[in-house]
């Protein structure tokens, strides 16, 4: 074990996803000299994770999704990158982290620490002999494995024979993959215990529009049921649904949601609930230790996790200012999310789940407004051509 305690303690950032890299980028706009060390279990290459669920139809390979290679990020942002290094433990009182790489460990000291460890796919128990073949896609490496398993080769003269994919979960990510894969020529089944797609996010009528639009493209829905078992059957997979139906497929993709990765933080004694609990300056329960991104549970969002791009951009900006010496409270603006379902484009601005209210159809096709008990508009959903009304509806909505 190497001990680097004699070196000047840097700002240490764990995680090279959007949250980690955007924090470095924003910090460097304000402070060009403080040493920054970024440790990540992956390659450190910068890519836009949302492209994972619309890359297949565009025939983009995993390598083509990298927008800036790690070496370029290091050069531009003047940061020390420890790629393929995993932080194994933290001591927030002693301000040190134990980092493992190729069987060796070293202890890194830090002046301040930022946790940007992301989220992990939720897995539910599934029976059957091939249950371990159920895949999830939350990283570039996951996408690479998926890409290879589906056998897509953009340079091939003949397109590969269409594959059949069963997606578990009709939420945002499940619907995006369903649209992408069906558009690319795959046969797609989606299984969800609810009665329609995006049931937690959209009013019933909007969900039904999406259901019809994807069905028209060939998606086969299985609502009100779950996957009971996945068995191997001579190269293919046989999926047994809880309602008694069986589906023969080439691949099963689980898209039932993500859970904040609090592994390191909880082991270090930091307060964690649905995510790493942070105050409005993004500080965790330990002084000088901060968190943002998919791993964080924000006081500024009424103790919610917000696993989307816009919250990360806002959080990174506020955190960079705090780290550069100007304590800055994070205030989230209204942050509508665009759902990447070209069969029916959707923009949704969700109200806090604790806000009581009702959905009503707006003044036109494809528009719904969520108003609270005092009649104030607190959210909206736009579909199809009405997505062009995003600005107007954002102005009319109170975050
Ligand atoms: P991650 O990108 O998960 O990064 C976590 C980092 O932490 C990784 O580098 C990992 O290696 C590192 N790490 C974790 N533990 C350790 C450890 N112990 N030691 C070292 N390193 C560690 N949002 C939108 O707003 N719009 C969209 O259209 C959209 N589409 C999406 C589509 C898909 C398929 C997915 C999966 C997500 C989508 N999102 C979308 C969500 C958005 O992409 C995420 O909110 C965002 O990318 C999360 O970034 P992050 O940096 O918090 O986490």
Tab-separated table of N, CA and C in Angstrom, residues 257-377:
chain	number	residue	atom	x	y	z
A	257	UNK	N	-35.659	0.722	-13.446
A	257	UNK	CA	-35.313	1.892	-12.634
A	257	UNK	C	-33.910	1.816	-12.092
A	258	UNK	N	-33.482	2.926	-11.508
A	258	UNK	CA	-32.127	3.038	-10.967
A	258	UNK	C	-32.209	3.386	-9.487
A	259	UNK	N	-31.225	2.949	-8.741
A	259	UNK	CA	-31.143	3.309	-7.321
A	259	UNK	C	-29.804	4.012	-7.106
A	260	UNK	N	-29.831	5.139	-6.389
A	260	UNK	CA	-28.597	5.892	-6.124
A	260	UNK	C	-27.530	4.975	-5.538
A	261	UNK	N	-26.309	5.108	-6.023
A	261	UNK	CA	-25.213	4.284	-5.508
A	261	UNK	C	-24.640	4.963	-4.254
A	262	UNK	N	-25.048	4.448	-3.099
A	262	UNK	CA	-24.609	5.047	-1.830
A	262	UNK	C	-23.620	4.127	-1.109
A	263	UNK	N	-23.111	3.125	-1.816
A	263	UNK	CA	-22.272	2.107	-1.171
A	263	UNK	C	-21.128	2.714	-0.361
A	264	UNK	N	-20.314	3.535	-1.038
A	264	UNK	CA	-19.146	4.121	-0.363
A	264	UNK	C	-19.576	5.051	0.762
A	265	UNK	N	-20.568	5.891	0.454
A	265	UNK	CA	-21.001	6.912	1.408
A	265	UNK	C	-21.562	6.267	2.674
A	266	UNK	N	-22.414	5.240	2.519
A	266	UNK	CA	-22.987	4.616	3.726
A	266	UNK	C	-21.903	3.934	4.532
A	267	UNK	N	-20.972	3.244	3.844
A	267	UNK	CA	-19.909	2.560	4.593
A	267	UNK	C	-19.049	3.560	5.356
A	268	UNK	N	-18.976	4.804	4.844
A	268	UNK	CA	-18.171	5.837	5.517
A	268	UNK	C	-18.982	6.553	6.607
A	269	UNK	N	-20.231	6.132	6.813
A	269	UNK	CA	-21.040	6.709	7.891
A	269	UNK	C	-21.790	7.973	7.498
A	270	UNK	N	-21.815	8.305	6.211
A	270	UNK	CA	-22.567	9.498	5.785
A	270	UNK	C	-24.067	9.166	5.801
A	271	UNK	N	-24.884	10.165	6.101
A	271	UNK	CA	-26.328	9.933	6.141
A	271	UNK	C	-26.842	9.691	4.719
A	272	UNK	N	-27.487	8.539	4.525
A	272	UNK	CA	-28.053	8.190	3.210
A	272	UNK	C	-29.487	7.725	3.405
A	273	UNK	N	-30.356	8.131	2.509
A	273	UNK	CA	-31.739	7.629	2.512
A	273	UNK	C	-31.994	7.047	1.127
A	274	UNK	N	-32.768	7.755	0.281
A	274	UNK	CA	-32.914	7.286	-1.105
A	274	UNK	C	-31.635	7.564	-1.894
A	275	UNK	N	-30.836	8.501	-1.408
A	275	UNK	CA	-29.546	8.833	-1.994
A	275	UNK	C	-28.670	9.395	-0.878
A	276	UNK	N	-27.501	9.912	-1.248
A	276	UNK	CA	-26.635	10.538	-0.231
A	276	UNK	C	-27.280	11.883	0.109
A	277	UNK	N	-27.644	12.061	1.368
A	277	UNK	CA	-28.391	13.260	1.766
A	277	UNK	C	-27.462	14.474	1.735
A	278	UNK	N	-27.853	15.494	0.958
A	278	UNK	CA	-27.059	16.727	0.907
A	278	UNK	C	-27.935	17.940	1.237
A	279	UNK	N	-27.305	18.960	1.826
A	279	UNK	CA	-28.042	20.190	2.133
A	279	UNK	C	-28.082	21.080	0.888
A	280	UNK	N	-28.543	22.317	1.054
A	280	UNK	CA	-28.721	23.115	-0.171
A	280	UNK	C	-27.399	23.630	-0.745
A	281	UNK	N	-26.262	23.388	-0.031
A	281	UNK	CA	-24.971	23.689	-0.661
A	281	UNK	C	-24.305	22.396	-1.162
A	282	UNK	N	-25.088	21.314	-1.163
A	282	UNK	CA	-24.637	20.002	-1.649
A	282	UNK	C	-23.662	19.322	-0.699
A	283	UNK	N	-23.579	19.839	0.556
A	283	UNK	CA	-22.703	19.205	1.541
A	283	UNK	C	-23.436	18.020	2.170
A	284	UNK	N	-22.696	16.918	2.338
A	284	UNK	CA	-23.256	15.727	2.986
A	284	UNK	C	-23.238	15.955	4.501
A	285	UNK	N	-23.473	14.890	5.266
A	285	UNK	CA	-23.453	15.016	6.729
A	285	UNK	C	-22.028	15.196	7.261
A	286	UNK	N	-20.995	15.111	6.409
A	286	UNK	CA	-19.612	15.360	6.840
A	286	UNK	C	-19.120	16.679	6.237
A	287	UNK	N	-18.472	17.493	7.063
A	287	UNK	CA	-17.963	18.788	6.587
A	287	UNK	C	-16.944	18.577	5.472
A	288	UNK	N	-17.044	19.378	4.427
A	288	UNK	CA	-16.068	19.313	3.336
A	288	UNK	C	-16.288	18.155	2.380
A	289	UNK	N	-17.360	17.389	2.584
A	289	UNK	CA	-17.664	16.260	1.689
A	289	UNK	C	-19.010	16.557	1.010
A	290	UNK	N	-19.021	16.532	-0.319
A	290	UNK	CA	-20.188	16.951	-1.102
A	290	UNK	C	-20.639	15.798	-2.003
A	291	UNK	N	-21.867	15.888	-2.472
A	291	UNK	CA	-22.356	14.878	-3.437
A	291	UNK	C	-23.315	15.543	-4.406
A	292	UNK	N	-23.338	15.021	-5.639
A	292	UNK	CA	-24.291	15.495	-6.658
A	292	UNK	C	-24.473	14.405	-7.698
A	293	UNK	N	-25.460	14.614	-8.555
A	293	UNK	CA	-25.720	13.638	-9.616
A	293	UNK	C	-26.677	12.551	-9.143
A	294	UNK	N	-26.671	11.442	-9.865
A	294	UNK	CA	-27.647	10.383	-9.594
A	294	UNK	C	-27.513	9.798	-8.189
A	295	UNK	N	-26.353	10.005	-7.525
A	295	UNK	CA	-26.173	9.430	-6.182
A	295	UNK	C	-26.769	10.303	-5.086
A	296	UNK	N	-27.160	11.548	-5.400
A	296	UNK	CA	-27.508	12.505	-4.346
A	296	UNK	C	-29.007	12.609	-4.097
A	297	UNK	N	-29.355	12.888	-2.858
A	297	UNK	CA	-30.735	13.223	-2.478
A	297	UNK	C	-30.706	14.682	-2.021
A	298	UNK	N	-31.368	15.530	-2.825
A	298	UNK	CA	-31.190	16.974	-2.681
A	298	UNK	C	-32.195	17.626	-1.729
A	299	UNK	N	-31.688	18.393	-0.749
A	299	UNK	CA	-32.585	19.242	0.065
A	299	UNK	C	-33.270	20.251	-0.850
A	300	UNK	N	-32.548	20.743	-1.864
A	300	UNK	CA	-33.098	21.758	-2.776
A	300	UNK	C	-34.239	21.210	-3.637
A	301	UNK	N	-34.426	19.881	-3.635
A	301	UNK	CA	-35.523	19.291	-4.423
A	301	UNK	C	-36.499	18.594	-3.491
A	302	UNK	N	-36.601	19.098	-2.245
A	302	UNK	CA	-37.552	18.493	-1.304
A	302	UNK	C	-37.187	17.047	-1.000
A	303	UNK	N	-35.887	16.777	-0.823
A	303	UNK	CA	-35.373	15.440	-0.467
A	303	UNK	C	-35.628	14.398	-1.559
A	304	UNK	N	-35.618	14.848	-2.814
A	304	UNK	CA	-35.747	13.892	-3.922
A	304	UNK	C	-34.382	13.587	-4.527
A	305	UNK	N	-34.276	12.436	-5.184
A	305	UNK	CA	-33.169	12.225	-6.112
A	305	UNK	C	-33.694	12.764	-7.451
A	306	UNK	N	-32.793	13.272	-8.284
A	306	UNK	CA	-33.210	13.796	-9.602
A	306	UNK	C	-32.240	13.265	-10.654
A	307	UNK	N	-32.446	12.027	-11.118
A	307	UNK	CA	-31.464	11.393	-12.001
A	307	UNK	C	-31.587	11.828	-13.467
A	308	UNK	N	-31.374	13.112	-13.695
A	308	UNK	CA	-31.479	13.684	-15.041
A	308	UNK	C	-30.326	14.658	-15.275
A	309	UNK	N	-30.159	15.020	-16.541
A	309	UNK	CA	-29.045	15.882	-16.938
A	309	UNK	C	-29.153	17.307	-16.365
A	310	UNK	N	-30.322	17.944	-16.527
A	310	UNK	CA	-30.420	19.356	-16.124
A	310	UNK	C	-30.132	19.582	-14.632
A	311	UNK	N	-30.636	18.727	-13.734
A	311	UNK	CA	-30.280	18.917	-12.321
A	311	UNK	C	-28.769	18.848	-12.094
A	312	UNK	N	-28.094	17.970	-12.852
A	312	UNK	CA	-26.638	17.853	-12.685
A	312	UNK	C	-25.947	19.141	-13.122
A	313	UNK	N	-26.384	19.709	-14.257
A	313	UNK	CA	-25.743	20.934	-14.748
A	313	UNK	C	-25.901	22.067	-13.722
A	314	UNK	N	-27.106	22.168	-13.161
A	314	UNK	CA	-27.356	23.214	-12.148
A	314	UNK	C	-26.565	22.951	-10.870
A	315	UNK	N	-26.548	21.686	-10.425
A	315	UNK	CA	-25.862	21.350	-9.177
A	315	UNK	C	-24.352	21.568	-9.314
A	316	UNK	N	-23.794	21.188	-10.465
A	316	UNK	CA	-22.340	21.312	-10.656
A	316	UNK	C	-21.909	22.785	-10.617
A	317	UNK	N	-22.724	23.643	-11.177
A	317	UNK	CA	-22.405	25.074	-11.199
A	317	UNK	C	-22.380	25.648	-9.777
A	318	UNK	N	-23.419	25.299	-9.007
A	318	UNK	CA	-23.497	25.804	-7.622
A	318	UNK	C	-22.353	25.225	-6.787
A	319	UNK	N	-22.080	23.942	-6.968
A	319	UNK	CA	-21.025	23.304	-6.170
A	319	UNK	C	-19.656	23.890	-6.509
A	320	UNK	N	-19.416	24.141	-7.785
A	320	UNK	CA	-18.123	24.710	-8.190
A	320	UNK	C	-17.903	26.055	-7.507
A	321	UNK	N	-18.951	26.856	-7.420
A	321	UNK	CA	-18.819	28.163	-6.767
A	321	UNK	C	-18.478	27.978	-5.291
A	322	UNK	N	-19.161	27.031	-4.643
A	322	UNK	CA	-18.875	26.754	-3.221
A	322	UNK	C	-17.425	26.294	-3.059
A	323	UNK	N	-17.006	25.371	-3.904
A	323	UNK	CA	-15.638	24.828	-3.797
A	323	UNK	C	-14.591	25.901	-4.076
A	324	UNK	N	-14.967	26.894	-4.895
A	324	UNK	CA	-14.016	27.969	-5.233
A	324	UNK	C	-14.064	29.107	-4.208
A	325	UNK	N	-14.848	28.924	-3.144
A	325	UNK	CA	-14.781	29.898	-2.045
A	325	UNK	C	-16.014	30.764	-1.850
A	326	UNK	N	-17.047	30.580	-2.690
A	326	UNK	CA	-18.277	31.362	-2.514
A	326	UNK	C	-19.422	30.406	-2.191
A	327	UNK	N	-19.704	30.197	-0.872
A	327	UNK	CA	-20.777	29.253	-0.538
A	327	UNK	C	-22.064	29.616	-1.258
A	328	UNK	N	-22.599	28.667	-2.003
A	328	UNK	CA	-23.726	28.957	-2.901
A	328	UNK	C	-24.834	27.932	-2.698
A	329	UNK	N	-26.016	28.441	-2.365
A	329	UNK	CA	-27.159	27.537	-2.199
A	329	UNK	C	-27.702	27.174	-3.579
A	330	UNK	N	-28.007	25.906	-3.755
A	330	UNK	CA	-28.551	25.436	-5.035
A	330	UNK	C	-30.057	25.674	-5.055
A	331	UNK	N	-30.497	26.377	-6.086
A	331	UNK	CA	-31.938	26.546	-6.291
A	331	UNK	C	-32.240	25.969	-7.670
A	332	UNK	N	-33.050	24.922	-7.700
A	332	UNK	CA	-33.362	24.318	-8.996
A	332	UNK	C	-34.438	25.135	-9.706
A	333	UNK	N	-34.225	25.453	-10.976
A	333	UNK	CA	-35.318	26.050	-11.755
A	333	UNK	C	-36.273	24.929	-12.191
A	334	UNK	N	-37.310	25.259	-12.919
A	334	UNK	CA	-38.147	24.218	-13.530
A	334	UNK	C	-37.285	23.505	-14.579
A	335	UNK	N	-37.299	22.183	-14.569
A	335	UNK	CA	-36.403	21.447	-15.479
A	335	UNK	C	-37.190	20.399	-16.270
A	336	UNK	N	-37.856	20.824	-17.343
A	336	UNK	CA	-38.603	19.836	-18.139
A	336	UNK	C	-37.654	18.803	-18.759
A	337	UNK	N	-38.132	17.562	-18.860
A	337	UNK	CA	-37.332	16.478	-19.451
A	337	UNK	C	-37.955	16.103	-20.798
A	338	UNK	N	-37.108	15.987	-21.824
A	338	UNK	CA	-37.589	15.514	-23.138
A	338	UNK	C	-37.451	14.008	-23.186
A	339	UNK	N	-38.518	13.320	-23.496
A	339	UNK	CA	-38.464	11.859	-23.589
A	339	UNK	C	-38.193	11.496	-25.044
A	340	UNK	N	-37.149	10.671	-25.239
A	340	UNK	CA	-36.661	10.402	-26.596
A	340	UNK	C	-37.446	9.250	-27.227
A	341	UNK	N	-38.718	9.517	-27.489
A	341	UNK	CA	-39.569	8.545	-28.180
A	341	UNK	C	-40.066	9.218	-29.464
A	342	UNK	N	-39.291	9.133	-30.561
A	342	UNK	CA	-39.681	9.813	-31.793
A	342	UNK	C	-41.072	9.417	-32.288
A	343	UNK	N	-41.558	8.227	-31.907
A	343	UNK	CA	-42.914	7.819	-32.320
A	343	UNK	C	-43.933	8.815	-31.775
A	344	UNK	N	-43.642	9.386	-30.609
A	344	UNK	CA	-44.465	10.452	-30.021
A	344	UNK	C	-43.543	11.255	-29.089
A	345	UNK	N	-42.948	12.347	-29.605
A	345	UNK	CA	-42.072	13.145	-28.737
A	345	UNK	C	-42.866	13.662	-27.529
A	346	UNK	N	-42.214	13.679	-26.370
A	346	UNK	CA	-42.895	14.102	-25.138
A	346	UNK	C	-41.965	15.009	-24.337
A	347	UNK	N	-42.528	16.069	-23.764
A	347	UNK	CA	-41.796	16.887	-22.790
A	347	UNK	C	-42.621	16.857	-21.509
A	348	UNK	N	-41.929	16.573	-20.393
A	348	UNK	CA	-42.658	16.523	-19.122
A	348	UNK	C	-41.941	17.344	-18.066
A	349	UNK	N	-42.713	18.190	-17.374
A	349	UNK	CA	-42.200	18.917	-16.204
A	349	UNK	C	-43.039	18.418	-15.040
A	350	UNK	N	-42.416	17.589	-14.204
A	350	UNK	CA	-43.182	16.945	-13.129
A	350	UNK	C	-43.180	17.816	-11.880
A	351	UNK	N	-44.315	17.859	-11.217
A	351	UNK	CA	-44.374	18.553	-9.927
A	351	UNK	C	-43.759	17.645	-8.868
A	352	UNK	N	-43.365	18.208	-7.722
A	352	UNK	CA	-42.894	17.391	-6.603
A	352	UNK	C	-44.012	16.405	-6.244
A	353	UNK	N	-43.667	15.130	-5.997
A	353	UNK	CA	-44.720	14.128	-5.731
A	353	UNK	C	-45.599	14.494	-4.526
A	354	UNK	N	-45.075	15.326	-3.617
A	354	UNK	CA	-45.879	15.684	-2.434
A	354	UNK	C	-46.919	16.750	-2.747
A	355	UNK	N	-46.834	17.376	-3.923
A	355	UNK	CA	-47.806	18.428	-4.272
A	355	UNK	C	-49.119	17.757	-4.698
A	356	UNK	N	-50.185	18.061	-3.939
A	356	UNK	CA	-51.496	17.503	-4.293
A	356	UNK	C	-52.093	18.337	-5.417
A	357	UNK	N	-52.719	17.685	-6.350
A	357	UNK	CA	-53.327	18.443	-7.451
A	357	UNK	C	-53.930	17.511	-8.470
A	358	UNK	N	-54.326	18.092	-9.607
A	358	UNK	CA	-54.978	17.272	-10.634
A	358	UNK	C	-54.457	17.653	-12.027
A	359	UNK	N	-54.500	16.666	-12.913
A	359	UNK	CA	-54.184	16.899	-14.324
A	359	UNK	C	-55.438	17.357	-15.045
A	360	UNK	N	-55.304	18.320	-15.943
A	360	UNK	CA	-56.433	18.632	-16.836
A	360	UNK	C	-55.884	18.899	-18.233
A	361	UNK	N	-56.713	18.598	-19.232
A	361	UNK	CA	-56.298	18.832	-20.613
A	361	UNK	C	-56.193	20.337	-20.836
A	362	UNK	N	-55.156	20.773	-21.578
A	362	UNK	CA	-54.953	22.200	-21.836
A	362	UNK	C	-55.677	22.643	-23.097
A	363	UNK	N	-55.298	23.834	-23.575
A	363	UNK	CA	-56.012	24.442	-24.708
A	363	UNK	C	-55.431	23.971	-26.035
A	364	UNK	N	-55.574	22.721	-26.328
A	364	UNK	CA	-55.060	22.207	-27.604
A	364	UNK	C	-54.764	20.732	-27.459
A	365	UNK	N	-54.418	20.142	-28.606
A	365	UNK	CA	-54.126	18.707	-28.578
A	365	UNK	C	-52.735	18.472	-27.996
A	366	UNK	N	-52.584	17.438	-27.198
A	366	UNK	CA	-51.265	17.073	-26.689
A	366	UNK	C	-50.738	18.012	-25.621
A	367	UNK	N	-51.630	18.565	-24.811
A	367	UNK	CA	-51.163	19.409	-23.709
A	367	UNK	C	-51.987	19.127	-22.454
A	368	UNK	N	-51.290	18.878	-21.344
A	368	UNK	CA	-51.937	18.633	-20.050
A	368	UNK	C	-51.213	19.490	-19.012
A	369	UNK	N	-52.014	20.062	-18.104
A	369	UNK	CA	-51.412	20.898	-17.056
A	369	UNK	C	-51.771	20.313	-15.699
A	370	UNK	N	-50.786	20.373	-14.788
A	370	UNK	CA	-51.024	19.870	-13.430
A	370	UNK	C	-51.181	21.078	-12.519
A	371	UNK	N	-52.356	21.210	-11.910
A	371	UNK	CA	-52.577	22.364	-11.027
A	371	UNK	C	-52.776	21.895	-9.602
A	372	UNK	N	-52.213	22.679	-8.647
A	372	UNK	CA	-52.326	22.290	-7.239
A	372	UNK	C	-53.689	22.723	-6.692
A	373	UNK	N	-53.898	22.479	-5.400
A	373	UNK	CA	-55.229	22.717	-4.820
A	373	UNK	C	-55.580	24.207	-4.793
A	374	UNK	N	-54.560	25.078	-4.974
A	374	UNK	CA	-54.857	26.516	-5.025
A	374	UNK	C	-54.980	27.023	-6.464
A	375	UNK	N	-54.955	26.091	-7.406
A	375	UNK	CA	-55.144	26.472	-8.805
A	375	UNK	C	-53.871	26.947	-9.490
A	376	UNK	N	-52.706	26.750	-8.839
A	376	UNK	CA	-51.438	27.185	-9.457
A	376	UNK	C	-50.879	26.040	-10.314
A	377	UNK	N	-50.442	26.375	-11.539
A	377	UNK	CA	-49.877	25.341	-12.419
A	377	UNK	C	-48.499	24.931	-11.897
